[in-house]
C-alpha cells in the first residue's frame, strides 16, 4: 500500500527543521509543512470526505498549493488542480465532470471558483497564500497518518484535451507519481536535501508538480516559489536563494535572456537546468548556456505519462534539439497509423508505456481504449529516432497549440467565439512566435449581413477563456478552407502577412 504523501511524512521526520517552501520572506520548514497538511487532512475528514473523494484546487505557486495538495492526499482524497486563470464557465466543467466535493482556492483568485460553485452543492474554501488559518481549522482534529492507498488508486486527475470534444481527466496514480518523481530527482536532476529548486513552473501543471514539488519533497530540497513568472524577479531569486536547480519551459529561458543587465545577476549557484513543455529552439539553448554558463538538459513527456518519458541524461551525451532517451521505467517506440513499428530514419507517432503511464481518462473508457489500444499510449506527436536511440520531435499530429508552455486547444477557443451572434465559422491556429513558441490566432467568417470588428471578437473571447488562451490575432475571411465533406481544414488556414 502506498500513498504519495508518505514521502512528506518521511522527509519531515528526517529533515523537519530544514526549509521546505519559500515565498520571498515566508519560509515553511518540513515540520511546519507537514503540520499544515495534517490540518487540511483533518478538515476534510471533519467535513465527511471519504478516501477517493475529489478535491478541487485553484492556486498559483504559493505555499498553500503544496499544503492543500499533500493534505488532501494524506486524507486519501483525489486532487484536481486547476489553473487560477480559469474563468467560472471553465471551472464549471471540472466541478461537474470530476464530481468535486469541495474546492480550495487562493483568496486572491477565488472569484471564478465561487461563480462556478454558485449553483452547485459544494463549498469553496478561500485561503491565504500560506494555507488555511487556525479559525478555518477549528474543531477539526489533524490527521496524523496517511490513509492507505493502493498503488493503482488515483491520486491526481489532470485535465487535458484533444482538438475536439470536452477536456479529459488523466488519472495519475500514487505509483505513477511516486515513480516519476523518484526518477526525476535521483537520476535526472540528482536533487538532494542541500538543493534549492526554482519553483516557477506552475504546480497545477504536471511538469512543475512532479519535477518541482514532488521531487523536492521526496529528497528534502527547498522549493522557492514564484507565483507569476518574471525574468528579472527569477534572476534575483536565483542569487538571493542560491538556487541550484532551474526548471522551466523554453519561454522562461527566453525571458531570462531578455532581462536588461542580465550579466549583473549572480547565477553562480546554478548546477542544473532542465527544460520541457515544448521544443527548445537551438539558438535559445546556445545563447542561454553561453550567457549563464549552465548546461540545459531537455526532456519530453505529457500529462498522461506523469510526465517524464525521455530525457537527455546528465551522465550521457547531450544532443541539442533532441528530447533524449527513455528514462528508467519508461519505454518509447515509433509506430505507423496501424500500430506497426517504424524503423530506420522514418518518422512515426511516438508511443509510450511504463510506470508513469496513466490509469486512464476519468469516466471515459472509450477515450482510454482509443489512446491506449494495446498498452502503448499514442501521444499524437510525430518523432524520429537516431542510431543512438535519441528521440527528436518532428511535428504534432494533434492540432494543439503550445503558447509559452501552456497547452491551448483550438476547439475550446472556437466554441467560445461561436457564442458570438455574428460568427458563422471560426478556425483557431498556432502562429510561430520567437519567445512564446506559438501565439494563438483565429480566422473568422461572419454570418451574412453581420458586422463586427476584430477587436470586439478578441475581447469577446478574452472574457470567456483564461488569459493565456484568447487569440491575440483575429482576422476575417469570407469563407474558411474546407475539405470535400465540408470540414474546416485548420492546417490550410494561413494568417495574414502582418501577423506571421
CSV table of C-alpha atoms in Angstrom, one decimal:
chain,number,residue,atom,x,y,z
A,1,UNK,CA,0.0,0.0,0.0
A,2,UNK,CA,1.4,3.4,-1.0
A,3,UNK,CA,0.3,7.0,-0.5
A,4,UNK,CA,2.3,9.7,-2.3
A,5,UNK,CA,2.0,11.8,0.8
A,6,UNK,CA,4.1,9.2,2.7
A,7,UNK,CA,7.1,11.0,1.2
A,8,UNK,CA,6.3,14.2,3.1
A,9,UNK,CA,5.9,12.3,6.4
A,10,UNK,CA,9.3,10.6,5.9
A,11,UNK,CA,11.1,13.7,4.8
A,12,UNK,CA,9.7,15.7,7.7
A,13,UNK,CA,10.9,13.1,10.1
A,14,UNK,CA,14.5,13.3,8.7
A,15,UNK,CA,14.6,17.0,7.8
A,16,UNK,CA,12.0,18.6,9.9
A,17,UNK,CA,13.9,21.8,10.6
A,18,UNK,CA,15.1,22.3,7.0
A,19,UNK,CA,13.3,24.9,4.8
A,20,UNK,CA,10.8,23.2,2.5
A,21,UNK,CA,8.8,26.0,0.9
A,22,UNK,CA,9.8,29.6,0.4
A,23,UNK,CA,7.8,32.6,-1.0
A,24,UNK,CA,10.1,35.6,-0.6
A,25,UNK,CA,10.2,36.2,3.2
A,26,UNK,CA,7.8,33.4,4.1
A,27,UNK,CA,9.5,30.1,4.8
A,28,UNK,CA,7.9,26.8,6.0
A,29,UNK,CA,10.2,24.1,7.3
A,30,UNK,CA,9.3,20.5,6.5
A,31,UNK,CA,7.9,20.1,10.0
A,32,UNK,CA,5.6,23.1,9.6
A,33,UNK,CA,4.7,21.9,6.1
A,34,UNK,CA,3.6,18.5,7.4
A,35,UNK,CA,1.7,20.0,10.3
A,36,UNK,CA,-0.2,22.3,8.0
A,37,UNK,CA,-1.0,19.5,5.6
A,38,UNK,CA,-2.3,17.3,8.5
A,39,UNK,CA,-4.6,20.2,9.4
A,40,UNK,CA,-6.1,20.2,5.9
A,41,UNK,CA,-6.5,16.4,6.0
A,42,UNK,CA,-8.3,16.8,9.4
A,43,UNK,CA,-10.5,19.5,7.9
A,44,UNK,CA,-11.5,17.3,5.0
A,45,UNK,CA,-12.2,14.4,7.3
A,46,UNK,CA,-14.4,16.6,9.6
A,47,UNK,CA,-16.4,17.5,6.5
A,48,UNK,CA,-17.2,13.9,5.9
A,49,UNK,CA,-15.0,13.4,2.8
A,50,UNK,CA,-14.0,9.8,2.4
A,51,UNK,CA,-10.9,8.4,0.6
A,52,UNK,CA,-11.4,8.7,-3.1
A,53,UNK,CA,-13.4,12.0,-2.9
A,54,UNK,CA,-12.3,14.6,-5.4
A,55,UNK,CA,-10.9,17.9,-4.0
A,56,UNK,CA,-10.5,20.8,-6.4
A,57,UNK,CA,-7.6,23.3,-6.1
A,58,UNK,CA,-7.3,26.7,-7.6
A,59,UNK,CA,-3.9,28.2,-6.7
A,60,UNK,CA,-0.9,29.9,-8.2
A,61,UNK,CA,2.5,29.0,-6.9
A,62,UNK,CA,2.1,29.9,-3.3
A,63,UNK,CA,2.8,27.6,-0.2
A,64,UNK,CA,-1.0,26.9,0.1
A,65,UNK,CA,-0.8,24.8,-3.0
A,66,UNK,CA,1.7,22.2,-1.6
A,67,UNK,CA,-0.1,22.4,1.8
A,68,UNK,CA,-3.6,21.6,0.4
A,69,UNK,CA,-2.2,19.2,-2.1
A,70,UNK,CA,-0.5,17.0,0.4
A,71,UNK,CA,-3.2,17.5,3.0
A,72,UNK,CA,-5.8,16.1,0.5
A,73,UNK,CA,-3.5,13.2,-0.3
A,74,UNK,CA,-3.0,12.4,3.4
A,75,UNK,CA,-6.7,12.1,3.7
A,76,UNK,CA,-6.8,9.7,0.8
A,77,UNK,CA,-8.6,12.1,-1.5
A,78,UNK,CA,-8.1,12.7,-5.2
A,79,UNK,CA,-6.7,16.1,-6.1
A,80,UNK,CA,-8.0,18.0,-9.1
A,81,UNK,CA,-5.6,21.0,-9.7
A,82,UNK,CA,-6.9,23.9,-11.8
A,83,UNK,CA,-5.3,26.9,-13.4
A,84,UNK,CA,-6.1,30.0,-11.3
A,85,UNK,CA,-6.6,32.0,-14.5
A,86,UNK,CA,-9.6,29.9,-15.5
A,87,UNK,CA,-13.0,31.7,-15.7
A,88,UNK,CA,-16.1,30.5,-13.9
A,89,UNK,CA,-17.5,28.9,-17.0
A,90,UNK,CA,-14.4,26.9,-17.5
A,91,UNK,CA,-14.2,25.7,-13.9
A,92,UNK,CA,-17.9,24.5,-14.0
A,93,UNK,CA,-16.8,21.7,-16.3
A,94,UNK,CA,-14.2,20.4,-13.9
A,95,UNK,CA,-16.6,20.5,-11.0
A,96,UNK,CA,-19.2,18.5,-12.8
A,97,UNK,CA,-17.0,16.1,-14.7
A,98,UNK,CA,-14.8,15.1,-11.7
A,99,UNK,CA,-17.7,15.2,-9.2
A,100,UNK,CA,-15.7,17.5,-7.0
A,101,UNK,CA,-16.9,17.7,-3.3
A,102,UNK,CA,-15.0,20.8,-2.2
A,103,UNK,CA,-12.8,23.4,-3.7
A,104,UNK,CA,-9.8,25.2,-2.0
A,105,UNK,CA,-8.9,28.4,-3.7
A,106,UNK,CA,-6.4,31.2,-3.1
A,107,UNK,CA,-8.3,34.1,-1.8
A,108,UNK,CA,-6.7,36.3,-4.5
A,109,UNK,CA,-8.2,34.1,-7.3
A,110,UNK,CA,-11.4,32.6,-5.8
A,111,UNK,CA,-14.0,34.5,-7.8
A,112,UNK,CA,-14.0,32.1,-10.7
A,113,UNK,CA,-14.5,29.1,-8.3
A,114,UNK,CA,-17.2,30.9,-6.4
A,115,UNK,CA,-19.0,31.7,-9.6
A,116,UNK,CA,-18.8,28.1,-10.8
A,117,UNK,CA,-20.0,26.7,-7.4
A,118,UNK,CA,-22.9,29.1,-7.0
A,119,UNK,CA,-25.5,26.7,-8.4
A,120,UNK,CA,-23.8,23.5,-7.1
A,121,UNK,CA,-23.9,21.9,-3.7
A,122,UNK,CA,-20.3,22.3,-2.8
A,123,UNK,CA,-18.2,24.8,-0.8
A,124,UNK,CA,-15.4,27.0,-1.9
A,125,UNK,CA,-12.8,27.4,0.9
A,126,UNK,CA,-10.8,30.6,0.2
A,127,UNK,CA,-7.4,30.6,2.0
A,128,UNK,CA,-4.4,32.9,2.1
A,129,UNK,CA,-1.0,32.3,0.5
A,130,UNK,CA,0.2,30.2,3.4
A,131,UNK,CA,-2.9,28.0,3.6
A,132,UNK,CA,-5.9,27.7,5.9
A,133,UNK,CA,-5.9,29.8,9.1
A,134,UNK,CA,-6.5,28.4,12.6
A,135,UNK,CA,-10.1,29.7,12.6
A,136,UNK,CA,-10.8,27.7,9.4
A,137,UNK,CA,-9.4,24.5,11.0
A,138,UNK,CA,-11.2,25.0,14.3
A,139,UNK,CA,-12.8,21.8,15.5
A,140,UNK,CA,-11.0,19.6,13.0
A,141,UNK,CA,-8.6,17.0,14.5
A,142,UNK,CA,-5.4,16.9,12.5
A,143,UNK,CA,-4.9,13.6,10.7
A,144,UNK,CA,-1.5,12.2,11.8
A,145,UNK,CA,-1.0,9.2,9.5
A,146,UNK,CA,-1.6,9.0,5.7
A,147,UNK,CA,-4.6,7.0,4.7
A,148,UNK,CA,-3.5,3.7,3.0
A,149,UNK,CA,-4.0,3.8,-0.8
A,150,UNK,CA,-3.2,1.1,-3.3
A,151,UNK,CA,-0.5,1.7,-5.9
A,152,UNK,CA,-3.1,1.8,-8.7
A,153,UNK,CA,-5.5,4.1,-6.9
A,154,UNK,CA,-5.9,7.6,-8.3
A,155,UNK,CA,-4.0,10.4,-6.6
A,156,UNK,CA,-4.5,13.2,-9.1
A,157,UNK,CA,-6.8,14.0,-12.0
A,158,UNK,CA,-5.1,16.4,-14.5
A,159,UNK,CA,-7.3,17.7,-17.3
A,160,UNK,CA,-6.0,17.7,-20.8
A,161,UNK,CA,-7.8,17.7,-24.1
A,162,UNK,CA,-7.8,16.8,-27.8
A,163,UNK,CA,-8.7,19.2,-30.6
A,164,UNK,CA,-12.3,18.1,-30.5
A,165,UNK,CA,-14.7,17.4,-27.7
A,166,UNK,CA,-14.5,18.1,-24.0
A,167,UNK,CA,-11.4,18.0,-21.8
A,168,UNK,CA,-10.4,14.6,-20.5
A,169,UNK,CA,-9.1,14.0,-17.0
A,170,UNK,CA,-5.9,11.9,-16.9
A,171,UNK,CA,-5.9,9.7,-13.8
A,172,UNK,CA,-2.4,9.6,-12.3
A,173,UNK,CA,-2.0,7.0,-9.6
A,174,UNK,CA,0.1,7.1,-6.4
A,175,UNK,CA,2.6,4.7,-8.1
A,176,UNK,CA,2.7,6.8,-11.3
A,177,UNK,CA,3.6,10.0,-9.5
A,178,UNK,CA,6.0,8.4,-6.9
A,179,UNK,CA,7.9,6.6,-9.6
A,180,UNK,CA,8.3,9.6,-11.9
A,181,UNK,CA,9.3,11.9,-9.0
A,182,UNK,CA,12.0,9.4,-8.0
A,183,UNK,CA,13.3,9.1,-11.5
A,184,UNK,CA,13.3,12.9,-11.9
A,185,UNK,CA,15.0,13.6,-8.6
A,186,UNK,CA,17.6,10.8,-8.4
A,187,UNK,CA,18.7,10.3,-12.0
A,188,UNK,CA,17.9,13.4,-14.0
A,189,UNK,CA,18.4,16.4,-11.7
A,190,UNK,CA,20.2,14.4,-8.9
A,191,UNK,CA,18.5,16.5,-6.2
A,192,UNK,CA,19.5,16.2,-2.6
A,193,UNK,CA,18.4,17.9,0.6
A,194,UNK,CA,21.1,20.5,0.0
A,195,UNK,CA,19.5,21.7,-3.2
A,196,UNK,CA,17.2,24.7,-3.8
A,197,UNK,CA,14.8,24.2,-6.7
A,198,UNK,CA,13.3,27.1,-8.6
A,199,UNK,CA,9.5,26.8,-8.4
A,200,UNK,CA,8.5,28.9,-11.3
A,201,UNK,CA,6.8,26.1,-13.3
A,202,UNK,CA,3.0,26.1,-12.4
A,203,UNK,CA,2.4,23.5,-9.8
A,204,UNK,CA,-1.1,22.8,-11.3
A,205,UNK,CA,0.8,21.5,-14.4
A,206,UNK,CA,2.3,18.0,-14.3
A,207,UNK,CA,5.9,19.3,-15.1
A,208,UNK,CA,6.0,21.6,-12.1
A,209,UNK,CA,4.1,19.1,-9.9
A,210,UNK,CA,6.4,16.1,-10.5
A,211,UNK,CA,9.8,17.6,-11.2
A,212,UNK,CA,9.4,20.6,-8.9
A,213,UNK,CA,7.2,19.9,-5.9
A,214,UNK,CA,7.1,16.1,-5.6
A,215,UNK,CA,10.8,15.7,-6.4
A,216,UNK,CA,11.7,18.3,-3.7
A,217,UNK,CA,9.5,16.7,-1.1
A,218,UNK,CA,11.0,13.2,-1.9
A,219,UNK,CA,14.6,14.4,-1.3
A,220,UNK,CA,14.1,17.2,1.3
A,221,UNK,CA,15.2,20.0,-1.0
A,222,UNK,CA,13.8,23.5,-0.7
A,223,UNK,CA,11.3,24.8,-3.3
A,224,UNK,CA,11.4,28.5,-3.7
A,225,UNK,CA,8.1,29.7,-5.3
A,226,UNK,CA,7.4,32.3,-8.0
A,227,UNK,CA,3.6,32.8,-8.5
A,228,UNK,CA,3.9,34.6,-11.8
A,229,UNK,CA,7.0,34.3,-14.0
A,230,UNK,CA,9.0,37.4,-14.5
A,231,UNK,CA,12.6,37.2,-15.8
A,232,UNK,CA,14.0,39.9,-13.6
A,233,UNK,CA,12.4,38.5,-10.4
A,234,UNK,CA,13.6,35.0,-11.3
A,235,UNK,CA,17.2,36.1,-11.7
A,236,UNK,CA,17.1,38.0,-8.4
A,237,UNK,CA,15.7,34.9,-6.7
A,238,UNK,CA,18.4,32.7,-8.1
A,239,UNK,CA,21.0,34.9,-6.4
A,240,UNK,CA,19.0,35.6,-3.2
A,241,UNK,CA,18.1,31.9,-2.5
A,242,UNK,CA,21.2,30.3,-4.0
A,243,UNK,CA,19.0,28.3,-6.5
A,244,UNK,CA,20.9,25.2,-7.7
A,245,UNK,CA,18.2,23.6,-10.0
A,246,UNK,CA,16.3,25.7,-12.5
A,247,UNK,CA,13.3,24.0,-14.2
A,248,UNK,CA,11.4,25.8,-16.9
A,249,UNK,CA,9.7,25.8,-20.3
A,250,UNK,CA,11.6,27.4,-23.3
A,251,UNK,CA,9.8,30.8,-22.9
A,252,UNK,CA,11.2,31.1,-19.4
A,253,UNK,CA,14.7,30.7,-20.7
A,254,UNK,CA,14.0,33.3,-23.3
A,255,UNK,CA,12.6,35.6,-20.6
A,256,UNK,CA,15.9,35.3,-18.6
A,257,UNK,CA,17.8,36.2,-21.7
A,258,UNK,CA,15.7,39.4,-22.2
A,259,UNK,CA,16.4,40.8,-18.8
A,260,UNK,CA,18.3,44.1,-19.0
A,261,UNK,CA,21.7,44.0,-17.3
A,262,UNK,CA,21.4,40.2,-17.0
A,263,UNK,CA,25.1,39.9,-16.6
A,264,UNK,CA,24.9,41.7,-13.2
A,265,UNK,CA,22.9,38.9,-11.6
A,266,UNK,CA,24.6,36.2,-9.6
A,267,UNK,CA,23.7,32.8,-11.0
A,268,UNK,CA,26.9,31.0,-9.8
A,269,UNK,CA,24.8,28.7,-7.6
A,270,UNK,CA,23.1,27.0,-10.6
A,271,UNK,CA,24.4,23.5,-11.3
A,272,UNK,CA,21.5,22.0,-13.3
A,273,UNK,CA,18.9,23.4,-15.8
A,274,UNK,CA,16.1,21.3,-17.3
A,275,UNK,CA,13.6,22.2,-20.0
A,276,UNK,CA,10.4,20.6,-21.2
A,277,UNK,CA,6.8,21.5,-22.2
A,278,UNK,CA,7.8,22.3,-25.8
A,279,UNK,CA,10.8,22.1,-28.0
A,280,UNK,CA,13.7,24.5,-27.0
A,281,UNK,CA,14.9,26.5,-30.0
A,282,UNK,CA,18.5,25.6,-30.5
A,283,UNK,CA,19.5,29.2,-30.7
A,284,UNK,CA,17.9,30.0,-27.4
A,285,UNK,CA,19.7,27.0,-25.9
A,286,UNK,CA,23.0,28.1,-27.2
A,287,UNK,CA,22.6,31.7,-26.1
A,288,UNK,CA,21.4,30.7,-22.6
A,289,UNK,CA,24.3,28.4,-22.0
A,290,UNK,CA,26.9,31.0,-23.2
A,291,UNK,CA,25.3,33.8,-21.1
A,292,UNK,CA,24.7,31.9,-17.9
A,293,UNK,CA,27.3,29.2,-18.1
A,294,UNK,CA,25.0,26.3,-17.2
A,295,UNK,CA,24.1,23.4,-19.3
A,296,UNK,CA,20.4,22.9,-20.2
A,297,UNK,CA,19.0,19.3,-20.5
A,298,UNK,CA,15.8,18.7,-22.4
A,299,UNK,CA,13.2,16.1,-21.8
A,300,UNK,CA,9.8,15.0,-23.1
A,301,UNK,CA,6.6,13.9,-21.6
A,302,UNK,CA,2.8,14.5,-21.2
A,303,UNK,CA,0.2,14.8,-18.5
A,304,UNK,CA,-0.7,11.2,-19.3
A,305,UNK,CA,2.9,10.0,-18.6
A,306,UNK,CA,3.3,11.8,-15.2
A,307,UNK,CA,5.2,13.4,-17.2
A,308,UNK,CA,8.8,12.5,-17.9
A,309,UNK,CA,9.2,9.8,-20.6
A,310,UNK,CA,12.6,10.7,-22.1
A,311,UNK,CA,15.4,12.9,-21.2
A,312,UNK,CA,19.0,14.0,-22.0
A,313,UNK,CA,20.6,12.2,-19.1
A,314,UNK,CA,23.3,14.2,-17.2
A,315,UNK,CA,25.7,11.2,-17.4
A,316,UNK,CA,25.3,10.7,-21.2
A,317,UNK,CA,25.9,12.6,-24.4
A,318,UNK,CA,23.6,15.5,-24.9
A,319,UNK,CA,22.2,16.2,-28.3
A,320,UNK,CA,20.8,19.7,-28.9
A,321,UNK,CA,17.3,19.5,-30.4
A,322,UNK,CA,16.8,16.0,-29.1
A,323,UNK,CA,14.5,15.0,-26.2
A,324,UNK,CA,17.0,12.3,-25.2
A,325,UNK,CA,16.4,8.6,-24.5
A,326,UNK,CA,13.8,6.9,-22.4
A,327,UNK,CA,14.1,7.3,-18.6
A,328,UNK,CA,14.1,4.3,-16.2
A,329,UNK,CA,10.7,2.6,-16.1
A,330,UNK,CA,9.5,4.0,-19.4
A,331,UNK,CA,9.6,2.7,-23.0
A,332,UNK,CA,9.2,4.6,-26.2
A,333,UNK,CA,8.7,3.4,-29.8
A,334,UNK,CA,7.7,4.8,-33.1
A,335,UNK,CA,4.6,3.4,-34.8
A,336,UNK,CA,2.6,4.0,-38.1
A,337,UNK,CA,-1.1,4.5,-38.3
A,338,UNK,CA,-1.7,0.7,-38.0
A,339,UNK,CA,0.4,0.4,-34.8
A,340,UNK,CA,3.4,-1.2,-36.6
A,341,UNK,CA,6.9,-0.4,-35.6
A,342,UNK,CA,8.7,2.3,-37.7
A,343,UNK,CA,12.4,1.7,-38.2
A,344,UNK,CA,15.4,3.4,-39.7
A,345,UNK,CA,15.2,7.2,-40.3
A,346,UNK,CA,11.5,7.2,-40.9
A,347,UNK,CA,9.2,9.3,-38.7
A,348,UNK,CA,6.4,7.8,-36.8
A,349,UNK,CA,4.0,8.5,-34.0
A,350,UNK,CA,5.6,8.3,-30.5
A,351,UNK,CA,4.0,5.6,-28.4
A,352,UNK,CA,4.8,5.2,-24.7
A,353,UNK,CA,4.3,2.7,-21.9
A,354,UNK,CA,5.7,2.2,-18.4
A,355,UNK,CA,5.5,3.1,-14.8
A,356,UNK,CA,4.4,6.7,-15.4
A,357,UNK,CA,1.6,5.8,-17.8
A,358,UNK,CA,-1.8,7.0,-16.5
A,359,UNK,CA,-4.5,4.7,-15.3
A,360,UNK,CA,-6.8,6.1,-18.0
A,361,UNK,CA,-9.1,9.0,-18.6
A,362,UNK,CA,-11.6,9.7,-15.8
A,363,UNK,CA,-15.0,8.3,-16.8
A,364,UNK,CA,-14.1,7.8,-20.4
A,365,UNK,CA,-13.3,4.2,-21.1
A,366,UNK,CA,-13.8,4.7,-24.9
A,367,UNK,CA,-11.2,7.5,-25.0
A,368,UNK,CA,-8.8,5.4,-22.9
A,369,UNK,CA,-9.2,2.4,-25.2
A,370,UNK,CA,-8.6,4.7,-28.2
A,371,UNK,CA,-5.5,6.3,-26.8
A,372,UNK,CA,-4.0,3.1,-25.3
A,373,UNK,CA,-5.2,0.4,-27.7
A,374,UNK,CA,-2.5,-2.2,-26.9
A,375,UNK,CA,-0.9,-1.0,-23.7
A,376,UNK,CA,1.0,1.7,-25.6
A,377,UNK,CA,-0.2,5.3,-25.3
A,378,UNK,CA,-0.5,7.1,-28.6
A,379,UNK,CA,0.9,10.6,-28.0
A,380,UNK,CA,-0.1,12.3,-31.2
A,381,UNK,CA,3.4,13.5,-31.5
A,382,UNK,CA,5.5,12.6,-34.6
A,383,UNK,CA,9.1,11.8,-34.0
A,384,UNK,CA,12.2,10.1,-35.3
A,385,UNK,CA,15.0,8.1,-33.6
A,386,UNK,CA,18.7,8.2,-34.5
A,387,UNK,CA,21.1,5.3,-34.4
A,388,UNK,CA,22.0,6.0,-30.8
A,389,UNK,CA,18.3,5.8,-29.6
A,390,UNK,CA,17.8,9.5,-29.2
A,391,UNK,CA,14.4,10.8,-30.0
A,392,UNK,CA,13.6,14.0,-31.9
A,393,UNK,CA,10.1,15.6,-32.1
A,394,UNK,CA,9.3,16.4,-35.7
A,395,UNK,CA,5.6,17.5,-35.6
A,396,UNK,CA,2.3,17.1,-33.8
A,397,UNK,CA,-0.5,15.0,-35.2
A,398,UNK,CA,-2.8,16.8,-32.8
A,399,UNK,CA,-3.5,20.5,-33.6
A,400,UNK,CA,-2.9,21.6,-30.0
A,401,UNK,CA,-1.1,25.0,-29.7
A,402,UNK,CA,1.7,25.4,-27.1
A,403,UNK,CA,1.8,29.0,-26.0
A,404,UNK,CA,4.5,29.8,-23.5
A,405,UNK,CA,4.5,26.2,-22.3
A,406,UNK,CA,0.7,26.2,-21.8
A,407,UNK,CA,-1.5,23.9,-23.9
A,408,UNK,CA,-4.2,25.7,-25.8
A,409,UNK,CA,-6.8,23.5,-27.5
A,410,UNK,CA,-8.3,25.1,-30.7
A,411,UNK,CA,-11.7,23.6,-30.2
A,412,UNK,CA,-12.2,25.2,-26.8
A,413,UNK,CA,-11.4,28.7,-28.1
A,414,UNK,CA,-13.5,28.1,-31.2
A,415,UNK,CA,-16.5,27.2,-29.0
A,416,UNK,CA,-16.1,30.4,-27.1
A,417,UNK,CA,-16.1,32.5,-30.3
A,418,UNK,CA,-19.1,30.6,-31.7
A,419,UNK,CA,-21.1,32.1,-28.9
A,420,UNK,CA,-20.9,35.5,-30.6
A,421,UNK,CA,-24.0,36.0,-32.7
A,422,UNK,CA,-22.1,37.4,-35.7
A,423,UNK,CA,-19.8,34.4,-36.0
A,424,UNK,CA,-20.6,31.8,-38.7
A,425,UNK,CA,-17.3,29.9,-38.8
A,426,UNK,CA,-14.0,30.0,-36.9
A,427,UNK,CA,-10.7,28.2,-37.0
A,428,UNK,CA,-8.1,28.7,-34.3
A,429,UNK,CA,-4.5,28.0,-35.2
A,430,UNK,CA,-1.0,28.5,-33.9
A,431,UNK,CA,1.3,31.2,-35.2
A,432,UNK,CA,5.0,30.9,-34.8
A,433,UNK,CA,6.4,33.2,-32.1
A,434,UNK,CA,10.1,33.7,-31.2
A,435,UNK,CA,9.6,33.9,-27.5
A,436,UNK,CA,6.3,32.1,-26.8
A,437,UNK,CA,6.9,29.3,-29.3
A,438,UNK,CA,3.4,29.8,-30.7
A,439,UNK,CA,0.8,32.6,-30.4
A,440,UNK,CA,-3.0,31.9,-30.7
A,441,UNK,CA,-4.7,33.2,-33.9
A,442,UNK,CA,-8.3,33.0,-35.0
A,443,UNK,CA,-9.7,33.1,-38.6
A,444,UNK,CA,-13.4,34.1,-38.5
A,445,UNK,CA,-16.1,34.1,-41.2
A,446,UNK,CA,-19.2,36.2,-40.3
A,447,UNK,CA,-22.8,35.4,-40.8
A,448,UNK,CA,-24.4,37.1,-43.9
A,449,UNK,CA,-25.1,40.7,-43.2
A,450,UNK,CA,-23.3,40.7,-39.8
A,451,UNK,CA,-20.8,43.4,-38.9
A,452,UNK,CA,-18.2,43.2,-36.1
A,453,UNK,CA,-14.7,44.3,-35.7
A,454,UNK,CA,-11.7,42.0,-34.8
A,455,UNK,CA,-11.1,44.0,-31.6
A,456,UNK,CA,-14.6,43.2,-30.4
A,457,UNK,CA,-14.2,39.5,-31.2
A,458,UNK,CA,-10.8,39.4,-29.4
A,459,UNK,CA,-12.4,41.0,-26.3
A,460,UNK,CA,-15.3,38.6,-26.5
A,461,UNK,CA,-13.0,35.6,-26.4
A,462,UNK,CA,-10.9,37.2,-23.7
A,463,UNK,CA,-13.9,37.4,-21.4
A,464,UNK,CA,-14.7,33.7,-21.8
A,465,UNK,CA,-11.4,31.9,-21.6
A,466,UNK,CA,-8.2,32.1,-19.4
A,467,UNK,CA,-5.8,35.0,-20.3
A,468,UNK,CA,-3.2,32.7,-21.9
A,469,UNK,CA,-5.8,31.2,-24.2
A,470,UNK,CA,-7.5,34.0,-26.0
A,471,UNK,CA,-6.5,34.8,-29.6
A,472,UNK,CA,-4.2,37.8,-29.8
A,473,UNK,CA,-4.6,37.8,-33.5
A,474,UNK,CA,-8.0,37.7,-35.2
A,475,UNK,CA,-8.7,38.2,-38.9
A,476,UNK,CA,-11.8,38.0,-41.0
A,477,UNK,CA,-12.3,35.8,-44.1
A,478,UNK,CA,-15.2,35.4,-46.5
A,479,UNK,CA,-15.0,31.7,-46.1
A,480,UNK,CA,-12.7,29.2,-44.3
A,481,UNK,CA,-10.9,26.4,-46.2
A,482,UNK,CA,-12.9,23.1,-46.2
A,483,UNK,CA,-12.5,19.6,-47.3
A,484,UNK,CA,-14.8,17.6,-49.5
A,485,UNK,CA,-17.1,16.8,-46.6
A,486,UNK,CA,-17.4,20.4,-45.6
A,487,UNK,CA,-15.0,20.0,-42.6
A,488,UNK,CA,-13.0,23.1,-41.8
A,489,UNK,CA,-9.3,22.4,-42.5
A,490,UNK,CA,-7.2,24.2,-39.9
A,491,UNK,CA,-4.0,23.2,-41.5
A,492,UNK,CA,-4.8,25.2,-44.6
A,493,UNK,CA,-5.6,28.4,-42.6
A,494,UNK,CA,-2.9,30.9,-43.3
A,495,UNK,CA,-2.5,34.0,-41.1
A,496,UNK,CA,-2.1,37.4,-42.8
A,497,UNK,CA,1.4,38.5,-43.6
A,498,UNK,CA,1.4,41.2,-40.8
A,499,UNK,CA,1.0,38.6,-38.0
A,500,UNK,CA,3.3,35.9,-39.2
